[in-house]
Amino acid sequence: MWRHHTDQNSRWPLALRFIKGAIHAAIILPVALHAAFAVVIVALDHNVQDLGLPASIIPSLSIVVGLMLVFRNQTSYNRFWDGRNYLTVIITSVRNLTRSFLANSHRFPLSDRSETERIIRILIAILYATKNHLRAEWGAEIIPGTAISPSTGDATLTPEYSDLLPRGLYGCDDRGLGLVLQLTFFVEQYIKKGFDQGWFHAPQASQMQVQLNSLVDAYGRMETIRLTPIPIAHLIHQKQVLALFGGVLPFALVDKMNYWAIPVVSLVMFTLYGIDGIGSQLEDPFGHDRNDIKMDFIVEDIRSEISVLLEEWKRAGQVGHDMFVRKRQDSRGRDGGGHDINGVH
């Protein structure tokens, strides 16, 4: 469903895009500094003294740079891909639990149906809580409809929570308990209640428990990605090696290329810093950057999907039919059971 929210700016070829989705803004400064350094080296070489170095030093340095960039980008993309897969696991678990809860309760009495609807809303809230937890946006359960901004510490509006969280819920973020894990207790209690009252038989309840455990497991793995950055020693050395390579490159090119060394150095460093910048963005895939996982769109689409299921479940309970089935009308506009499908009795 979320394909409708993907980037529609396809009028320009990707090779000609320099703003939306591109990394150029993040790398323009180091590339410009290397270009300026190349200008200085070329000017000194022509006007003061020969500064050229043997070009044979470039291949050995380029191998090191290439290996480090490949490692960085592969590691970062694996984090991005794993994060997306774990989000899919959470969504699949929510879908399966929603389907099981609704399919087994659409003929329940009103009091039990209200409990089922409450749990379905909590399942939707788990999706939002996962998204906000990974973005360090806390406090939605403290003041309904708000969360605490990680950058300013101020309360920010999060209207998705306004009608999803259980009444009277109090948060434990300040004591280290995330809202996601807190909400799963309500789901597990509902499963136990359903088993005790005979709503679900033992294999059904066991499978629901497996789905809930899979959800918590995927949440923990996403948390690991968010809280375990690439080691700082690797990042420091990579930046230093890139700077060293860009600093040596003008000396190796100036003798044979003269002033052409300036644009060549700029293009080479643009390429290398661009690869490094992409890896830096993909390292934490849960944020708000354009290249991050589209968590806002994905969660909103799943909420819409579950809302349709919930509305259909309510309709089926009111008219006493199965979900997604409308019985054929007779000449008086009534179905085979004598019920008016328009709700008029």
Short mmCIF file of C-alpha atoms in Angstrom, two decimals:
data_model
loop_
_atom_site.label_atom_id
_atom_site.label_comp_id
_atom_site.label_asym_id
_atom_site.label_seq_id
_atom_site.Cartn_x
_atom_site.Cartn_y
_atom_site.Cartn_z
CA MET A 1 0.00 0.00 0.00
CA TRP A 2 2.74 2.45 0.86
CA ARG A 3 3.91 2.41 -2.76
CA HIS A 4 1.58 5.39 -3.25
CA HIS A 5 3.87 7.43 -0.99
CA THR A 6 7.14 6.65 -2.76
CA ASP A 7 9.11 9.28 -4.59
CA GLN A 8 7.18 10.47 -7.63
CA ASN A 9 9.80 12.97 -8.79
CA SER A 10 10.77 10.94 -11.87
CA ARG A 11 10.79 13.72 -14.43
CA TRP A 12 14.53 14.16 -13.98
CA PRO A 13 16.97 11.29 -14.59
CA LEU A 14 18.74 10.19 -11.42
CA ALA A 15 22.07 11.35 -12.83
CA LEU A 16 20.73 14.92 -12.95
CA ARG A 17 19.27 15.08 -9.45
CA PHE A 18 21.34 17.08 -6.97
CA ILE A 19 18.92 17.93 -4.14
CA LYS A 20 16.12 15.51 -3.26
CA GLY A 21 17.57 12.24 -2.08
CA ALA A 22 21.10 13.21 -3.09
CA ILE A 23 24.10 13.29 -0.76
CA HIS A 24 25.72 16.40 -2.25
CA ALA A 25 24.84 18.82 0.51
CA ALA A 26 26.62 16.67 3.09
CA ILE A 27 29.86 16.32 1.09
CA ILE A 28 30.21 19.71 -0.58
CA LEU A 29 32.51 21.09 2.13
CA PRO A 30 35.23 18.38 2.10
CA VAL A 31 35.14 18.19 -1.70
CA ALA A 32 35.54 21.98 -1.94
CA LEU A 33 38.45 21.91 0.50
CA HIS A 34 40.26 19.24 -1.51
CA ALA A 35 39.63 21.18 -4.72
CA ALA A 36 41.05 24.34 -3.10
CA PHE A 37 44.08 22.38 -1.89
CA ALA A 38 44.61 21.07 -5.43
CA VAL A 39 44.51 24.66 -6.74
CA VAL A 40 47.24 25.65 -4.26
CA ILE A 41 49.46 22.68 -5.17
CA VAL A 42 49.10 23.29 -8.91
CA ALA A 43 49.86 27.01 -8.49
CA LEU A 44 52.94 26.31 -6.36
CA ASP A 45 54.15 23.66 -8.79
CA HIS A 46 53.99 26.07 -11.71
CA ASN A 47 55.23 29.21 -10.01
CA VAL A 48 57.55 28.16 -7.18
CA GLN A 49 59.05 24.70 -7.51
CA ASP A 50 58.30 21.20 -8.70
CA LEU A 51 56.06 19.44 -6.16
CA GLY A 52 55.23 16.33 -8.20
CA LEU A 53 55.39 12.86 -6.68
CA PRO A 54 55.56 9.50 -8.50
CA ALA A 55 52.12 8.45 -9.68
CA SER A 56 52.88 4.90 -8.59
CA ILE A 57 51.86 5.73 -5.00
CA ILE A 58 48.21 6.16 -6.02
CA PRO A 59 47.33 2.48 -6.70
CA SER A 60 48.49 1.30 -3.28
CA LEU A 61 46.53 4.02 -1.49
CA SER A 62 43.45 3.54 -3.65
CA ILE A 63 43.27 -0.15 -2.70
CA VAL A 64 43.15 0.74 0.99
CA VAL A 65 40.54 3.45 0.42
CA GLY A 66 38.42 1.13 -1.72
CA LEU A 67 38.44 -1.68 0.82
CA MET A 68 37.46 0.63 3.66
CA LEU A 69 34.61 2.20 1.70
CA VAL A 70 33.30 -1.20 0.59
CA PHE A 71 33.29 -2.40 4.20
CA ARG A 72 31.55 0.77 5.40
CA ASN A 73 28.85 0.76 2.76
CA GLN A 74 28.18 -2.96 2.96
CA THR A 75 27.87 -2.78 6.74
CA SER A 76 25.59 0.27 6.57
CA TYR A 77 23.34 -1.23 3.90
CA ASN A 78 23.06 -4.45 5.88
CA ARG A 79 21.82 -2.37 8.82
CA PHE A 80 19.30 -0.63 6.55
CA TRP A 81 18.08 -3.90 5.01
CA ASP A 82 17.90 -5.73 8.35
CA GLY A 83 15.98 -2.81 9.86
CA ARG A 84 13.43 -2.97 7.06
CA ASN A 85 13.07 -6.72 7.41
CA TYR A 86 12.56 -6.50 11.17
CA LEU A 87 9.92 -3.83 10.64
CA THR A 88 8.19 -6.25 8.27
CA VAL A 89 8.28 -8.93 11.01
CA ILE A 90 6.56 -6.54 13.42
CA ILE A 91 3.95 -5.58 10.82
CA THR A 92 3.31 -9.23 9.94
CA SER A 93 2.87 -10.12 13.61
CA VAL A 94 0.41 -7.24 14.09
CA ARG A 95 -1.52 -8.34 11.00
CA ASN A 96 -1.66 -11.96 12.13
CA LEU A 97 -2.75 -11.07 15.65
CA THR A 98 -5.36 -8.65 14.30
CA ARG A 99 -6.73 -11.29 11.93
CA SER A 100 -6.88 -13.93 14.66
CA PHE A 101 -8.49 -11.63 17.24
CA LEU A 102 -11.15 -10.31 14.86
CA ALA A 103 -11.94 -13.61 13.14
CA ASN A 104 -12.54 -15.32 16.47
CA SER A 105 -14.56 -12.57 18.12
CA HIS A 106 -16.99 -11.06 15.61
CA ARG A 107 -19.92 -12.89 17.26
CA PHE A 108 -18.89 -12.04 20.84
CA PRO A 109 -21.25 -10.18 23.20
CA LEU A 110 -20.83 -6.42 23.30
CA SER A 111 -18.66 -6.33 26.45
CA ASP A 112 -16.14 -8.77 25.01
CA ARG A 113 -16.19 -7.05 21.62
CA SER A 114 -15.19 -3.76 23.24
CA GLU A 115 -12.22 -5.53 24.81
CA THR A 116 -11.20 -6.87 21.41
CA GLU A 117 -11.43 -3.41 19.85
CA ARG A 118 -9.27 -2.03 22.65
CA ILE A 119 -6.57 -4.63 21.96
CA ILE A 120 -6.62 -3.94 18.22
CA ARG A 121 -5.99 -0.27 18.94
CA ILE A 122 -3.11 -1.25 21.22
CA LEU A 123 -1.61 -3.30 18.36
CA ILE A 124 -1.71 -0.19 16.17
CA ALA A 125 -0.15 1.80 19.01
CA ILE A 126 2.71 -0.71 19.13
CA LEU A 127 3.65 0.25 15.56
CA TYR A 128 3.78 3.94 16.46
CA ALA A 129 5.60 3.22 19.70
CA THR A 130 8.24 1.21 17.82
CA LYS A 131 8.78 4.04 15.36
CA ASN A 132 9.05 6.70 18.06
CA HIS A 133 11.24 4.57 20.32
CA LEU A 134 13.75 4.04 17.51
CA ARG A 135 13.79 7.81 16.96
CA ALA A 136 14.22 8.51 20.69
CA GLU A 137 10.88 10.34 20.81
CA TRP A 138 9.67 9.51 24.29
CA GLY A 139 6.77 10.33 26.53
CA ALA A 140 3.70 9.69 24.40
CA GLU A 141 2.14 7.71 27.24
CA ILE A 142 2.74 10.46 29.79
CA ILE A 143 0.67 13.12 28.06
CA PRO A 144 -1.72 11.56 25.51
CA GLY A 145 -1.08 12.92 22.04
CA THR A 146 2.42 14.23 22.74
CA ALA A 147 5.99 12.99 22.72
CA ILE A 148 9.27 14.47 23.90
CA SER A 149 11.56 15.78 21.16
CA PRO A 150 15.08 14.31 21.45
CA SER A 151 16.65 17.55 20.19
CA THR A 152 14.84 20.15 22.30
CA GLY A 153 13.30 18.17 25.15
CA ASP A 154 9.96 19.86 24.46
CA ALA A 155 6.62 18.11 24.03
CA THR A 156 5.68 17.67 20.37
CA LEU A 157 2.28 16.71 18.99
CA THR A 158 1.79 13.05 18.04
CA PRO A 159 -1.94 12.79 17.29
CA GLU A 160 -1.66 9.12 16.32
CA TYR A 161 -1.66 8.23 20.01
CA SER A 162 -4.74 10.21 20.95
CA ASP A 163 -7.20 7.29 20.71
CA LEU A 164 -4.93 4.24 20.79
CA LEU A 165 -3.35 3.98 24.23
CA PRO A 166 -5.30 2.35 27.10
CA ARG A 167 -7.03 4.75 29.43
CA GLY A 168 -5.09 5.41 32.60
CA LEU A 169 -1.81 4.13 31.16
CA TYR A 170 1.26 5.59 32.86
CA GLY A 171 4.69 5.34 31.32
CA CYS A 172 7.92 3.96 32.67
CA ASP A 173 10.35 5.53 30.19
CA ASP A 174 12.10 7.32 33.00
CA ARG A 175 12.84 3.93 34.57
CA GLY A 176 14.11 2.37 31.36
CA LEU A 177 10.99 0.48 30.21
CA GLY A 178 10.02 1.18 26.62
CA LEU A 179 6.39 1.70 25.65
CA VAL A 180 6.49 -1.16 23.12
CA LEU A 181 7.27 -3.80 25.71
CA GLN A 182 4.78 -2.23 28.08
CA LEU A 183 1.96 -2.52 25.53
CA THR A 184 2.72 -6.17 24.77
CA PHE A 185 1.61 -7.03 28.31
CA PHE A 186 -1.94 -5.96 27.43
CA VAL A 187 -1.87 -8.19 24.35
CA GLU A 188 -0.61 -11.20 26.27
CA GLN A 189 -3.21 -10.69 28.98
CA TYR A 190 -5.90 -10.65 26.28
CA ILE A 191 -4.60 -13.92 24.82
CA LYS A 192 -4.64 -15.53 28.26
CA LYS A 193 -8.15 -14.24 28.95
CA GLY A 194 -9.33 -15.58 25.59
CA PHE A 195 -7.87 -18.99 26.31
CA ASP A 196 -9.30 -19.11 29.83
CA GLN A 197 -12.78 -18.19 28.59
CA GLY A 198 -12.68 -20.56 25.63
CA TRP A 199 -12.42 -17.94 22.87
CA PHE A 200 -9.27 -19.62 21.54
CA HIS A 201 -8.26 -23.25 21.79
CA ALA A 202 -4.77 -24.18 22.95
CA PRO A 203 -3.05 -24.34 19.52
CA GLN A 204 -4.54 -20.96 18.57
CA ALA A 205 -3.39 -19.33 21.79
CA SER A 206 0.05 -20.88 21.38
CA GLN A 207 0.37 -19.52 17.84
CA MET A 208 -0.72 -16.07 18.99
CA GLN A 209 1.96 -16.22 21.65
CA VAL A 210 4.53 -17.10 18.98
CA GLN A 211 3.47 -14.06 16.95
CA LEU A 212 3.78 -11.81 19.99
CA ASN A 213 7.21 -13.22 20.78
CA SER A 214 8.32 -12.65 17.18
CA LEU A 215 7.19 -9.04 17.47
CA VAL A 216 9.21 -8.47 20.64
CA ASP A 217 12.24 -10.22 19.13
CA ALA A 218 12.17 -8.03 16.00
CA TYR A 219 11.74 -4.93 18.17
CA GLY A 220 14.84 -5.91 20.15
CA ARG A 221 16.86 -6.46 16.97
CA MET A 222 15.86 -3.06 15.62
CA GLU A 223 16.87 -1.58 18.96
CA THR A 224 20.27 -3.26 18.57
CA ILE A 225 20.77 -1.62 15.17
CA ARG A 226 19.81 1.76 16.60
CA LEU A 227 22.04 1.54 19.68
CA THR A 228 25.12 -0.13 18.16
CA PRO A 229 26.87 2.28 15.79
CA ILE A 230 29.89 1.41 13.67
CA PRO A 231 32.97 1.55 15.96
CA ILE A 232 34.36 5.05 16.24
CA ALA A 233 37.92 3.82 15.60
CA HIS A 234 36.88 2.65 12.13
CA LEU A 235 35.11 5.93 11.37
CA ILE A 236 38.10 8.02 12.49
CA HIS A 237 40.59 6.00 10.46
CA GLN A 238 38.38 6.03 7.39
CA LYS A 239 38.05 9.81 7.46
CA GLN A 240 41.79 10.18 7.94
CA VAL A 241 42.58 7.81 5.08
CA LEU A 242 40.18 9.69 2.79
CA ALA A 243 41.76 13.01 3.73
CA LEU A 244 45.25 11.56 3.23
CA PHE A 245 44.36 10.17 -0.18
CA GLY A 246 42.82 13.48 -1.25
CA GLY A 247 45.89 15.32 0.01
CA VAL A 248 48.37 13.12 -1.87
CA LEU A 249 46.38 12.97 -5.12
CA PRO A 250 47.27 16.49 -6.41
CA PHE A 251 51.00 15.81 -5.94
CA ALA A 252 50.74 12.62 -7.99
CA LEU A 253 48.75 14.19 -10.83
CA VAL A 254 50.22 17.66 -11.21
CA ASP A 255 53.25 16.72 -13.36
CA LYS A 256 51.30 14.90 -16.07
CA MET A 257 47.96 16.70 -15.94
CA ASN A 258 48.94 20.25 -15.04
CA TYR A 259 45.78 22.31 -14.41
CA TRP A 260 43.58 19.37 -15.30
CA ALA A 261 44.64 17.91 -11.97
CA ILE A 262 42.19 20.28 -10.24
CA PRO A 263 38.93 18.98 -11.78
CA VAL A 264 40.21 15.39 -11.67
CA VAL A 265 40.93 15.63 -7.94
CA SER A 266 37.52 17.22 -7.40
CA LEU A 267 35.72 14.44 -9.27
CA VAL A 268 37.64 11.67 -7.53
CA MET A 269 36.99 13.11 -4.07
CA PHE A 270 33.35 13.79 -4.96
CA THR A 271 32.99 10.10 -5.76
CA LEU A 272 34.76 8.84 -2.65
CA TYR A 273 33.12 11.22 -0.19
CA GLY A 274 29.75 10.49 -1.80
CA ILE A 275 30.14 6.77 -1.12
CA ASP A 276 31.20 7.54 2.45
CA GLY A 277 28.24 9.91 2.92
CA ILE A 278 25.75 7.31 1.70
CA GLY A 279 27.11 4.83 4.23
CA SER A 280 26.77 7.44 6.96
CA GLN A 281 23.07 8.01 6.16
CA LEU A 282 22.22 4.31 5.94
CA GLU A 283 23.95 3.54 9.24
CA ASP A 284 20.88 4.68 11.21
CA PRO A 285 17.91 3.83 8.96
CA PHE A 286 15.13 4.82 11.36
CA GLY A 287 15.36 8.62 11.24
CA HIS A 288 13.75 11.33 9.14
CA ASP A 289 16.30 11.56 6.31
CA ARG A 290 15.03 11.05 2.80
CA ASN A 291 17.09 7.88 2.40
CA ASP A 292 15.88 6.34 5.67
CA ILE A 293 13.16 3.71 5.89
CA LYS A 294 9.80 5.36 5.17
CA MET A 295 8.47 4.41 8.59
CA ASP A 296 5.87 7.18 8.76
CA PHE A 297 4.22 6.14 5.51
CA ILE A 298 4.45 2.42 6.26
CA VAL A 299 2.91 2.73 9.72
CA GLU A 300 0.13 5.02 8.49
CA ASP A 301 -0.77 2.55 5.73
CA ILE A 302 -0.88 -0.36 8.16
CA ARG A 303 -3.11 1.70 10.44
CA SER A 304 -5.46 2.34 7.51
CA GLU A 305 -5.45 -1.35 6.67
CA ILE A 306 -6.28 -2.43 10.22
CA SER A 307 -8.92 0.31 10.50
CA VAL A 308 -10.71 -1.19 7.50
CA LEU A 309 -10.59 -4.61 9.16
CA LEU A 310 -11.96 -3.13 12.37
CA GLU A 311 -14.82 -1.36 10.61
CA GLU A 312 -15.72 -4.52 8.70
CA TRP A 313 -15.61 -6.49 11.95
CA LYS A 314 -18.02 -4.03 13.55
CA ARG A 315 -20.37 -4.20 10.56
CA ALA A 316 -20.36 -8.00 10.56
CA GLY A 317 -21.16 -8.06 14.27
CA GLN A 318 -24.09 -5.69 13.85
CA VAL A 319 -25.79 -7.59 11.03
CA GLY A 320 -24.78 -11.06 12.23
CA HIS A 321 -22.90 -12.05 9.07
CA ASP A 322 -19.39 -13.19 8.34
CA MET A 323 -16.82 -10.51 7.60
CA PHE A 324 -16.49 -9.37 3.97
CA VAL A 325 -19.75 -11.05 2.98
CA ARG A 326 -22.92 -9.30 1.91
CA LYS A 327 -25.86 -11.66 1.42
CA ARG A 328 -28.12 -11.28 -1.59
CA GLN A 329 -31.17 -9.03 -1.06
CA ASP A 330 -34.76 -10.12 -1.57
CA SER A 331 -37.32 -7.87 -3.21
CA ARG A 332 -37.81 -5.93 0.06
CA GLY A 333 -34.10 -5.14 0.46
CA ARG A 334 -33.55 -7.82 3.11
CA ASP A 335 -30.91 -10.53 3.18
CA GLY A 336 -31.49 -14.26 3.52
CA GLY A 337 -31.65 -13.98 7.33
CA GLY A 338 -34.39 -11.37 7.31
CA HIS A 339 -32.07 -8.47 8.20
CA ASP A 340 -32.16 -5.16 6.39
CA ILE A 341 -28.61 -4.69 5.10
CA ASN A 342 -28.97 -0.95 5.41
CA GLY A 343 -29.40 -1.31 9.17
CA VAL A 344 -33.17 -0.62 9.22
CA HIS A 345 -35.19 -3.22 11.17
#
